[in-house]
Amino acid sequence: MSYVTTKDGTQIFYKDWGPKDAQPIVFHHGWPLSSDDWDNQMLFFLAKGYRVVAHDRRGHGRSQQVSEGHDMDHYAADAADVMDHLDLRNAVHIGHSTGGGEVAAYVARYGIPQGRVAKAVLVSAVPPIMLKTDRYPGGLPIEVFDGIRSELAANRSKFFRDLPSGPFYGFNRDGANVIPAVIDNWWRQGMMGSAKAHYDGVKAFSETDQTDDLKAINVPTLVLHGDDDQVVPYKNAGVLQAEILPNATLKIYEGFSHGMLTVNADVINPDLLAFVQA
């Protein structure tokens, strides 16, 4: 397996498939999952001739289960170390949920200054901030995130069944096409990672104000969100991202869930490809 050692000594697992001279598409996964959550998109873009890259965030998947550094600053720095190791240039960075926050932080702080990034995509992403604040009164109250921490600490395995079985993919909606294998795969990815990384990660994805990161991203950026996202409500996320980003295109999908990349890949993947090729 392939690993990069970050500047603080953490081992980060990554995948790198396809022709090394092709344009790279880099995928950043959500909490508490791994790069495996991008299998569908990686195979799709690989078949189109692209180089596809994805890594497991520290403490997630096959990356090292370190005690510290589970915050957006380290997530971005770790991603930068992977990109530096592979010397990726002219890359398109696509991030889902917490991975969208990682993309915003990486692209703004490292990718653009180093001239490595061509475009970015934020899918059901957490910026500018999920938490309700004076600056963003439409956010969620802290009790929501305290509840996530409490459930995770009490019985992580049960919580990692309940979330994908219900709101994550919209499987709690009347008439939903519930796919047990998708739930199983979500649970599998989550349980591979570290409880400490997942617990600390709640603060990272909910309390990090990334307004300045969004303002600094001047490359073309596609913002995708479902209007039935029960995890990251779109009005305080995708809509605000498009208002803050200097060069954004916003698309809202009617009835799509937070996990639309998986259950609606047949719709999302062509839209991603069209943006990459534009």
mmCIF file with all atom_site columns, C-alpha atoms in Angstrom, residues 34-206:
data_model
loop_
_atom_site.group_PDB
_atom_site.id
_atom_site.type_symbol
_atom_site.label_atom_id
_atom_site.label_alt_id
_atom_site.label_comp_id
_atom_site.label_asym_id
_atom_site.label_entity_id
_atom_site.label_seq_id
_atom_site.pdbx_PDB_ins_code
_atom_site.Cartn_x
_atom_site.Cartn_y
_atom_site.Cartn_z
_atom_site.occupancy
_atom_site.B_iso_or_equiv
_atom_site.pdbx_formal_charge
_atom_site.auth_seq_id
_atom_site.auth_comp_id
_atom_site.auth_asym_id
_atom_site.auth_atom_id
_atom_site.pdbx_PDB_model_num
ATOM 1   C CA . SER A 1 34  ? -12.331 6.906  3.790   1.00 0.00 ? 34  SER A CA 1
ATOM 2   C CA . SER A 1 35  ? -11.174 7.230  0.208   1.00 0.00 ? 35  SER A CA 1
ATOM 3   C CA . ASP A 1 36  ? -13.256 4.110  -0.535  1.00 0.00 ? 36  ASP A CA 1
ATOM 4   C CA . ASP A 1 37  ? -16.328 6.337  -0.513  1.00 0.00 ? 37  ASP A CA 1
ATOM 5   C CA . TRP A 1 38  ? -15.136 7.647  -3.895  1.00 0.00 ? 38  TRP A CA 1
ATOM 6   C CA . ASP A 1 39  ? -14.898 4.236  -5.606  1.00 0.00 ? 39  ASP A CA 1
ATOM 7   C CA . ASN A 1 40  ? -17.704 5.042  -8.043  1.00 0.00 ? 40  ASN A CA 1
ATOM 8   C CA . GLN A 1 41  ? -16.312 8.416  -9.090  1.00 0.00 ? 41  GLN A CA 1
ATOM 9   C CA . MET A 1 42  ? -12.708 7.171  -9.280  1.00 0.00 ? 42  MET A CA 1
ATOM 10  C CA . LEU A 1 43  ? -13.649 4.342  -11.618 1.00 0.00 ? 43  LEU A CA 1
ATOM 11  C CA . PHE A 1 44  ? -15.833 6.707  -13.660 1.00 0.00 ? 44  PHE A CA 1
ATOM 12  C CA . PHE A 1 45  ? -13.065 9.268  -14.203 1.00 0.00 ? 45  PHE A CA 1
ATOM 13  C CA . LEU A 1 46  ? -10.424 6.571  -14.670 1.00 0.00 ? 46  LEU A CA 1
ATOM 14  C CA . ALA A 1 47  ? -12.487 5.201  -17.558 1.00 0.00 ? 47  ALA A CA 1
ATOM 15  C CA . LYS A 1 48  ? -12.510 8.699  -19.071 1.00 0.00 ? 48  LYS A CA 1
ATOM 16  C CA . GLY A 1 49  ? -8.710  8.779  -19.144 1.00 0.00 ? 49  GLY A CA 1
ATOM 17  C CA . TYR A 1 50  ? -7.986  10.855 -16.039 1.00 0.00 ? 50  TYR A CA 1
ATOM 18  C CA . ARG A 1 51  ? -5.487  10.219 -13.271 1.00 0.00 ? 51  ARG A CA 1
ATOM 19  C CA . VAL A 1 52  ? -7.472  9.752  -10.050 1.00 0.00 ? 52  VAL A CA 1
ATOM 20  C CA . VAL A 1 53  ? -6.077  10.267 -6.551  1.00 0.00 ? 53  VAL A CA 1
ATOM 21  C CA . ALA A 1 54  ? -7.623  9.978  -3.097  1.00 0.00 ? 54  ALA A CA 1
ATOM 22  C CA . HIS A 1 55  ? -6.242  9.686  0.422   1.00 0.00 ? 55  HIS A CA 1
ATOM 23  C CA . ASP A 1 56  ? -7.570  8.628  3.809   1.00 0.00 ? 56  ASP A CA 1
ATOM 24  C CA . ARG A 1 57  ? -7.639  11.548 6.241   1.00 0.00 ? 57  ARG A CA 1
ATOM 25  C CA . ARG A 1 58  ? -5.455  11.120 9.338   1.00 0.00 ? 58  ARG A CA 1
ATOM 26  C CA . GLY A 1 59  ? -7.162  8.794  11.781  1.00 0.00 ? 59  GLY A CA 1
ATOM 27  C CA . HIS A 1 60  ? -9.536  7.552  9.061   1.00 0.00 ? 60  HIS A CA 1
ATOM 28  C CA . GLY A 1 61  ? -9.453  4.421  6.923   1.00 0.00 ? 61  GLY A CA 1
ATOM 29  C CA . ARG A 1 62  ? -5.928  3.032  6.546   1.00 0.00 ? 62  ARG A CA 1
ATOM 30  C CA . SER A 1 63  ? -4.082  6.174  7.655   1.00 0.00 ? 63  SER A CA 1
ATOM 31  C CA . GLN A 1 64  ? -2.289  6.273  10.976  1.00 0.00 ? 64  GLN A CA 1
ATOM 32  C CA . GLN A 1 65  ? -4.483  6.569  14.065  1.00 0.00 ? 65  GLN A CA 1
ATOM 33  C CA . VAL A 1 66  ? -2.613  9.425  15.679  1.00 0.00 ? 66  VAL A CA 1
ATOM 34  C CA . SER A 1 67  ? -3.929  11.097 18.812  1.00 0.00 ? 67  SER A CA 1
ATOM 35  C CA . GLU A 1 68  ? -3.665  14.723 17.717  1.00 0.00 ? 68  GLU A CA 1
ATOM 36  C CA . GLY A 1 69  ? -4.135  16.951 14.680  1.00 0.00 ? 69  GLY A CA 1
ATOM 37  C CA . HIS A 1 70  ? -7.781  16.266 13.932  1.00 0.00 ? 70  HIS A CA 1
ATOM 38  C CA . ASP A 1 71  ? -8.579  19.766 12.758  1.00 0.00 ? 71  ASP A CA 1
ATOM 39  C CA . MET A 1 72  ? -8.968  21.563 9.438   1.00 0.00 ? 72  MET A CA 1
ATOM 40  C CA . ASP A 1 73  ? -5.458  23.024 9.577   1.00 0.00 ? 73  ASP A CA 1
ATOM 41  C CA . HIS A 1 74  ? -3.873  19.564 9.750   1.00 0.00 ? 74  HIS A CA 1
ATOM 42  C CA . TYR A 1 75  ? -6.308  18.127 7.209   1.00 0.00 ? 75  TYR A CA 1
ATOM 43  C CA . ALA A 1 76  ? -5.214  20.762 4.689   1.00 0.00 ? 76  ALA A CA 1
ATOM 44  C CA . ALA A 1 77  ? -1.517  20.365 5.509   1.00 0.00 ? 77  ALA A CA 1
ATOM 45  C CA . ASP A 1 78  ? -1.747  16.584 5.161   1.00 0.00 ? 78  ASP A CA 1
ATOM 46  C CA . ALA A 1 79  ? -3.434  16.944 1.777   1.00 0.00 ? 79  ALA A CA 1
ATOM 47  C CA . ALA A 1 80  ? -0.664  19.337 0.722   1.00 0.00 ? 80  ALA A CA 1
ATOM 48  C CA . ASP A 1 81  ? 1.960   16.764 1.687   1.00 0.00 ? 81  ASP A CA 1
ATOM 49  C CA . VAL A 1 82  ? 0.245   14.152 -0.497  1.00 0.00 ? 82  VAL A CA 1
ATOM 50  C CA . MET A 1 83  ? 0.023   16.569 -3.430  1.00 0.00 ? 83  MET A CA 1
ATOM 51  C CA . ASP A 1 84  ? 3.662   17.577 -2.984  1.00 0.00 ? 84  ASP A CA 1
ATOM 52  C CA . HIS A 1 85  ? 4.762   13.935 -2.852  1.00 0.00 ? 85  HIS A CA 1
ATOM 53  C CA . LEU A 1 86  ? 2.939   13.161 -6.112  1.00 0.00 ? 86  LEU A CA 1
ATOM 54  C CA . ASP A 1 87  ? 3.787   16.599 -7.587  1.00 0.00 ? 87  ASP A CA 1
ATOM 55  C CA . LEU A 1 88  ? 0.245   17.016 -8.881  1.00 0.00 ? 88  LEU A CA 1
ATOM 56  C CA . ARG A 1 89  ? -0.425  20.053 -11.047 1.00 0.00 ? 89  ARG A CA 1
ATOM 57  C CA . ASN A 1 90  ? -3.429  21.340 -12.998 1.00 0.00 ? 90  ASN A CA 1
ATOM 58  C CA . ALA A 1 91  ? -5.540  19.255 -10.612 1.00 0.00 ? 91  ALA A CA 1
ATOM 59  C CA . VAL A 1 92  ? -9.278  19.369 -9.986  1.00 0.00 ? 92  VAL A CA 1
ATOM 60  C CA . HIS A 1 93  ? -10.060 18.887 -6.290  1.00 0.00 ? 93  HIS A CA 1
ATOM 61  C CA . ILE A 1 94  ? -13.460 17.455 -5.368  1.00 0.00 ? 94  ILE A CA 1
ATOM 62  C CA . GLY A 1 95  ? -14.567 17.297 -1.751  1.00 0.00 ? 95  GLY A CA 1
ATOM 63  C CA . HIS A 1 96  ? -17.680 15.879 -0.099  1.00 0.00 ? 96  HIS A CA 1
ATOM 64  C CA . SER A 1 97  ? -19.006 17.148 3.241   1.00 0.00 ? 97  SER A CA 1
ATOM 65  C CA . THR A 1 98  ? -16.012 17.478 5.610   1.00 0.00 ? 98  THR A CA 1
ATOM 66  C CA . GLY A 1 99  ? -13.871 16.766 2.557   1.00 0.00 ? 99  GLY A CA 1
ATOM 67  C CA . GLY A 1 100 ? -15.333 19.926 1.056   1.00 0.00 ? 100 GLY A CA 1
ATOM 68  C CA . GLY A 1 101 ? -13.955 21.841 4.010   1.00 0.00 ? 101 GLY A CA 1
ATOM 69  C CA . GLU A 1 102 ? -10.617 20.144 3.426   1.00 0.00 ? 102 GLU A CA 1
ATOM 70  C CA . VAL A 1 103 ? -10.706 21.151 -0.241  1.00 0.00 ? 103 VAL A CA 1
ATOM 71  C CA . ALA A 1 104 ? -11.478 24.762 0.651   1.00 0.00 ? 104 ALA A CA 1
ATOM 72  C CA . ALA A 1 105 ? -8.631  24.875 3.155   1.00 0.00 ? 105 ALA A CA 1
ATOM 73  C CA . TYR A 1 106 ? -6.122  23.088 0.918   1.00 0.00 ? 106 TYR A CA 1
ATOM 74  C CA . VAL A 1 107 ? -6.921  24.994 -2.275  1.00 0.00 ? 107 VAL A CA 1
ATOM 75  C CA . ALA A 1 108 ? -6.902  28.395 -0.552  1.00 0.00 ? 108 ALA A CA 1
ATOM 76  C CA . ARG A 1 109 ? -3.811  27.882 1.586   1.00 0.00 ? 109 ARG A CA 1
ATOM 77  C CA . TYR A 1 110 ? -1.614  25.598 -0.534  1.00 0.00 ? 110 TYR A CA 1
ATOM 78  C CA . GLY A 1 111 ? -3.010  24.688 -3.941  1.00 0.00 ? 111 GLY A CA 1
ATOM 79  C CA . ILE A 1 112 ? -3.477  28.161 -5.406  1.00 0.00 ? 112 ILE A CA 1
ATOM 80  C CA . PRO A 1 113 ? -0.310  29.683 -3.878  1.00 0.00 ? 113 PRO A CA 1
ATOM 81  C CA . GLN A 1 114 ? 1.710   26.745 -5.248  1.00 0.00 ? 114 GLN A CA 1
ATOM 82  C CA . GLY A 1 115 ? 0.012   26.866 -8.657  1.00 0.00 ? 115 GLY A CA 1
ATOM 83  C CA . ARG A 1 116 ? -1.218  23.274 -8.426  1.00 0.00 ? 116 ARG A CA 1
ATOM 84  C CA . VAL A 1 117 ? -4.998  23.695 -8.790  1.00 0.00 ? 117 VAL A CA 1
ATOM 85  C CA . ALA A 1 118 ? -7.119  24.244 -11.914 1.00 0.00 ? 118 ALA A CA 1
ATOM 86  C CA . LYS A 1 119 ? -10.625 23.912 -10.465 1.00 0.00 ? 119 LYS A CA 1
ATOM 87  C CA . ALA A 1 120 ? -12.476 22.878 -7.323  1.00 0.00 ? 120 ALA A CA 1
ATOM 88  C CA . VAL A 1 121 ? -15.781 21.199 -6.522  1.00 0.00 ? 121 VAL A CA 1
ATOM 89  C CA . LEU A 1 122 ? -17.652 21.351 -3.218  1.00 0.00 ? 122 LEU A CA 1
ATOM 90  C CA . VAL A 1 123 ? -20.314 18.655 -2.829  1.00 0.00 ? 123 VAL A CA 1
ATOM 91  C CA . SER A 1 124 ? -22.722 18.784 0.127   1.00 0.00 ? 124 SER A CA 1
ATOM 92  C CA . ALA A 1 125 ? -19.856 20.590 1.807   1.00 0.00 ? 125 ALA A CA 1
ATOM 93  C CA . VAL A 1 126 ? -19.620 22.061 5.320   1.00 0.00 ? 126 VAL A CA 1
ATOM 94  C CA . PRO A 1 127 ? -18.210 25.604 4.674   1.00 0.00 ? 127 PRO A CA 1
ATOM 95  C CA . PRO A 1 128 ? -18.507 28.357 5.581   1.00 0.00 ? 128 PRO A CA 1
ATOM 96  C CA . ILE A 1 129 ? -19.463 26.929 9.025   1.00 0.00 ? 129 ILE A CA 1
ATOM 97  C CA . MET A 1 130 ? -22.131 24.505 10.217  1.00 0.00 ? 130 MET A CA 1
ATOM 98  C CA . LEU A 1 131 ? -22.455 25.933 13.733  1.00 0.00 ? 131 LEU A CA 1
ATOM 99  C CA . LYS A 1 132 ? -24.918 28.722 14.450  1.00 0.00 ? 132 LYS A CA 1
ATOM 100 C CA . THR A 1 133 ? -22.944 31.902 15.160  1.00 0.00 ? 133 THR A CA 1
ATOM 101 C CA . ASP A 1 134 ? -23.567 35.636 15.220  1.00 0.00 ? 134 ASP A CA 1
ATOM 102 C CA . ARG A 1 135 ? -22.049 35.794 11.745  1.00 0.00 ? 135 ARG A CA 1
ATOM 103 C CA . TYR A 1 136 ? -24.119 32.866 10.466  1.00 0.00 ? 136 TYR A CA 1
ATOM 104 C CA . PRO A 1 137 ? -27.377 32.715 12.449  1.00 0.00 ? 137 PRO A CA 1
ATOM 105 C CA . GLY A 1 138 ? -28.828 30.108 10.090  1.00 0.00 ? 138 GLY A CA 1
ATOM 106 C CA . GLY A 1 139 ? -26.444 27.449 11.365  1.00 0.00 ? 139 GLY A CA 1
ATOM 107 C CA . LEU A 1 140 ? -27.185 24.502 13.629  1.00 0.00 ? 140 LEU A CA 1
ATOM 108 C CA . PRO A 1 141 ? -27.077 24.843 17.440  1.00 0.00 ? 141 PRO A CA 1
ATOM 109 C CA . ILE A 1 142 ? -24.139 23.367 19.349  1.00 0.00 ? 142 ILE A CA 1
ATOM 110 C CA . GLU A 1 143 ? -26.512 20.831 20.925  1.00 0.00 ? 143 GLU A CA 1
ATOM 111 C CA . VAL A 1 144 ? -26.709 19.039 17.576  1.00 0.00 ? 144 VAL A CA 1
ATOM 112 C CA . PHE A 1 145 ? -22.966 18.418 17.543  1.00 0.00 ? 145 PHE A CA 1
ATOM 113 C CA . ASP A 1 146 ? -22.835 17.614 21.257  1.00 0.00 ? 146 ASP A CA 1
ATOM 114 C CA . GLY A 1 147 ? -25.436 14.964 20.507  1.00 0.00 ? 147 GLY A CA 1
ATOM 115 C CA . ILE A 1 148 ? -23.265 13.470 17.770  1.00 0.00 ? 148 ILE A CA 1
ATOM 116 C CA . ARG A 1 149 ? -20.320 13.303 20.169  1.00 0.00 ? 149 ARG A CA 1
ATOM 117 C CA . SER A 1 150 ? -22.451 11.697 22.866  1.00 0.00 ? 150 SER A CA 1
ATOM 118 C CA . GLU A 1 151 ? -23.815 9.006  20.550  1.00 0.00 ? 151 GLU A CA 1
ATOM 119 C CA . LEU A 1 152 ? -20.380 8.307  19.115  1.00 0.00 ? 152 LEU A CA 1
ATOM 120 C CA . ALA A 1 153 ? -18.833 7.923  22.571  1.00 0.00 ? 153 ALA A CA 1
ATOM 121 C CA . ALA A 1 154 ? -21.686 5.759  23.876  1.00 0.00 ? 154 ALA A CA 1
ATOM 122 C CA . ASN A 1 155 ? -21.827 3.254  21.000  1.00 0.00 ? 155 ASN A CA 1
ATOM 123 C CA . ARG A 1 156 ? -19.932 4.176  17.863  1.00 0.00 ? 156 ARG A CA 1
ATOM 124 C CA . SER A 1 157 ? -20.912 0.996  15.999  1.00 0.00 ? 157 SER A CA 1
ATOM 125 C CA . LYS A 1 158 ? -24.634 1.598  16.586  1.00 0.00 ? 158 LYS A CA 1
ATOM 126 C CA . PHE A 1 159 ? -24.364 5.261  15.632  1.00 0.00 ? 159 PHE A CA 1
ATOM 127 C CA . PHE A 1 160 ? -22.525 4.288  12.454  1.00 0.00 ? 160 PHE A CA 1
ATOM 128 C CA . ARG A 1 161 ? -25.513 2.062  11.577  1.00 0.00 ? 161 ARG A CA 1
ATOM 129 C CA . ASP A 1 162 ? -28.183 4.587  12.464  1.00 0.00 ? 162 ASP A CA 1
ATOM 130 C CA . LEU A 1 163 ? -26.778 7.543  10.487  1.00 0.00 ? 163 LEU A CA 1
ATOM 131 C CA . PRO A 1 164 ? -26.529 5.863  7.054   1.00 0.00 ? 164 PRO A CA 1
ATOM 132 C CA . SER A 1 165 ? -29.751 3.927  7.667   1.00 0.00 ? 165 SER A CA 1
ATOM 133 C CA . GLY A 1 166 ? -31.579 7.210  8.156   1.00 0.00 ? 166 GLY A CA 1
ATOM 134 C CA . PRO A 1 167 ? -30.746 10.809 7.234   1.00 0.00 ? 167 PRO A CA 1
ATOM 135 C CA . PHE A 1 168 ? -27.386 10.434 5.458   1.00 0.00 ? 168 PHE A CA 1
ATOM 136 C CA . TYR A 1 169 ? -28.847 8.860  2.302   1.00 0.00 ? 169 TYR A CA 1
ATOM 137 C CA . GLY A 1 170 ? -32.449 9.906  2.905   1.00 0.00 ? 170 GLY A CA 1
ATOM 138 C CA . PHE A 1 171 ? -33.366 6.297  3.631   1.00 0.00 ? 171 PHE A CA 1
ATOM 139 C CA . ASN A 1 172 ? -35.714 7.597  6.349   1.00 0.00 ? 172 ASN A CA 1
ATOM 140 C CA . ARG A 1 173 ? -37.958 9.260  3.759   1.00 0.00 ? 173 ARG A CA 1
ATOM 141 C CA . ASP A 1 174 ? -41.261 7.676  2.730   1.00 0.00 ? 174 ASP A CA 1
ATOM 142 C CA . GLY A 1 175 ? -40.820 5.536  -0.350  1.00 0.00 ? 175 GLY A CA 1
ATOM 143 C CA . ALA A 1 176 ? -37.012 5.618  -0.220  1.00 0.00 ? 176 ALA A CA 1
ATOM 144 C CA . ASN A 1 177 ? -35.116 2.871  -2.033  1.00 0.00 ? 177 ASN A CA 1
ATOM 145 C CA . VAL A 1 178 ? -33.124 1.576  0.929   1.00 0.00 ? 178 VAL A CA 1
ATOM 146 C CA . ILE A 1 179 ? -29.905 -0.167 -0.148  1.00 0.00 ? 179 ILE A CA 1
ATOM 147 C CA . PRO A 1 180 ? -28.527 -2.341 2.696   1.00 0.00 ? 180 PRO A CA 1
ATOM 148 C CA . ALA A 1 181 ? -25.133 -2.770 1.014   1.00 0.00 ? 181 ALA A CA 1
ATOM 149 C CA . VAL A 1 182 ? -24.645 1.029  1.013   1.00 0.00 ? 182 VAL A CA 1
ATOM 150 C CA . ILE A 1 183 ? -25.366 1.114  4.749   1.00 0.00 ? 183 ILE A CA 1
ATOM 151 C CA . ASP A 1 184 ? -22.959 -1.780 5.330   1.00 0.00 ? 184 ASP A CA 1
ATOM 152 C CA . ASN A 1 185 ? -20.218 -0.079 3.343   1.00 0.00 ? 185 ASN A CA 1
ATOM 153 C CA . TRP A 1 186 ? -20.667 3.189  5.288   1.00 0.00 ? 186 TRP A CA 1
ATOM 154 C CA . TRP A 1 187 ? -20.394 1.266  8.571   1.00 0.00 ? 187 TRP A CA 1
ATOM 155 C CA . ARG A 1 188 ? -17.341 -0.639 7.314   1.00 0.00 ? 188 ARG A CA 1
ATOM 156 C CA . GLN A 1 189 ? -15.503 2.538  6.375   1.00 0.00 ? 189 GLN A CA 1
ATOM 157 C CA . GLY A 1 190 ? -16.377 4.283  9.613   1.00 0.00 ? 190 GLY A CA 1
ATOM 158 C CA . MET A 1 191 ? -15.312 1.423  11.858  1.00 0.00 ? 191 MET A CA 1
ATOM 159 C CA . MET A 1 192 ? -11.917 1.233  10.113  1.00 0.00 ? 192 MET A CA 1
ATOM 160 C CA . GLY A 1 193 ? -11.039 4.618  11.565  1.00 0.00 ? 193 GLY A CA 1
ATOM 161 C CA . SER A 1 194 ? -10.168 5.911  15.003  1.00 0.00 ? 194 SER A CA 1
ATOM 162 C CA . ALA A 1 195 ? -12.830 6.849  17.551  1.00 0.00 ? 195 ALA A CA 1
ATOM 163 C CA . LYS A 1 196 ? -10.546 9.674  18.716  1.00 0.00 ? 196 LYS A CA 1
ATOM 164 C CA . ALA A 1 197 ? -10.219 11.080 15.187  1.00 0.00 ? 197 ALA A CA 1
ATOM 165 C CA . HIS A 1 198 ? -13.965 10.849 14.672  1.00 0.00 ? 198 HIS A CA 1
ATOM 166 C CA . TYR A 1 199 ? -14.791 12.461 18.015  1.00 0.00 ? 199 TYR A CA 1
ATOM 167 C CA . ASP A 1 200 ? -12.367 15.351 17.489  1.00 0.00 ? 200 ASP A CA 1
ATOM 168 C CA . GLY A 1 201 ? -13.458 15.650 13.874  1.00 0.00 ? 201 GLY A CA 1
ATOM 169 C CA . VAL A 1 202 ? -16.937 16.769 14.915  1.00 0.00 ? 202 VAL A CA 1
ATOM 170 C CA . LYS A 1 203 ? -15.462 20.038 16.157  1.00 0.00 ? 203 LYS A CA 1
ATOM 171 C CA . ALA A 1 204 ? -13.374 20.367 12.987  1.00 0.00 ? 204 ALA A CA 1
ATOM 172 C CA . PHE A 1 205 ? -16.313 20.033 10.594  1.00 0.00 ? 205 PHE A CA 1
ATOM 173 C CA . SER A 1 206 ? -18.807 22.027 12.639  1.00 0.00 ? 206 SER A CA 1
#
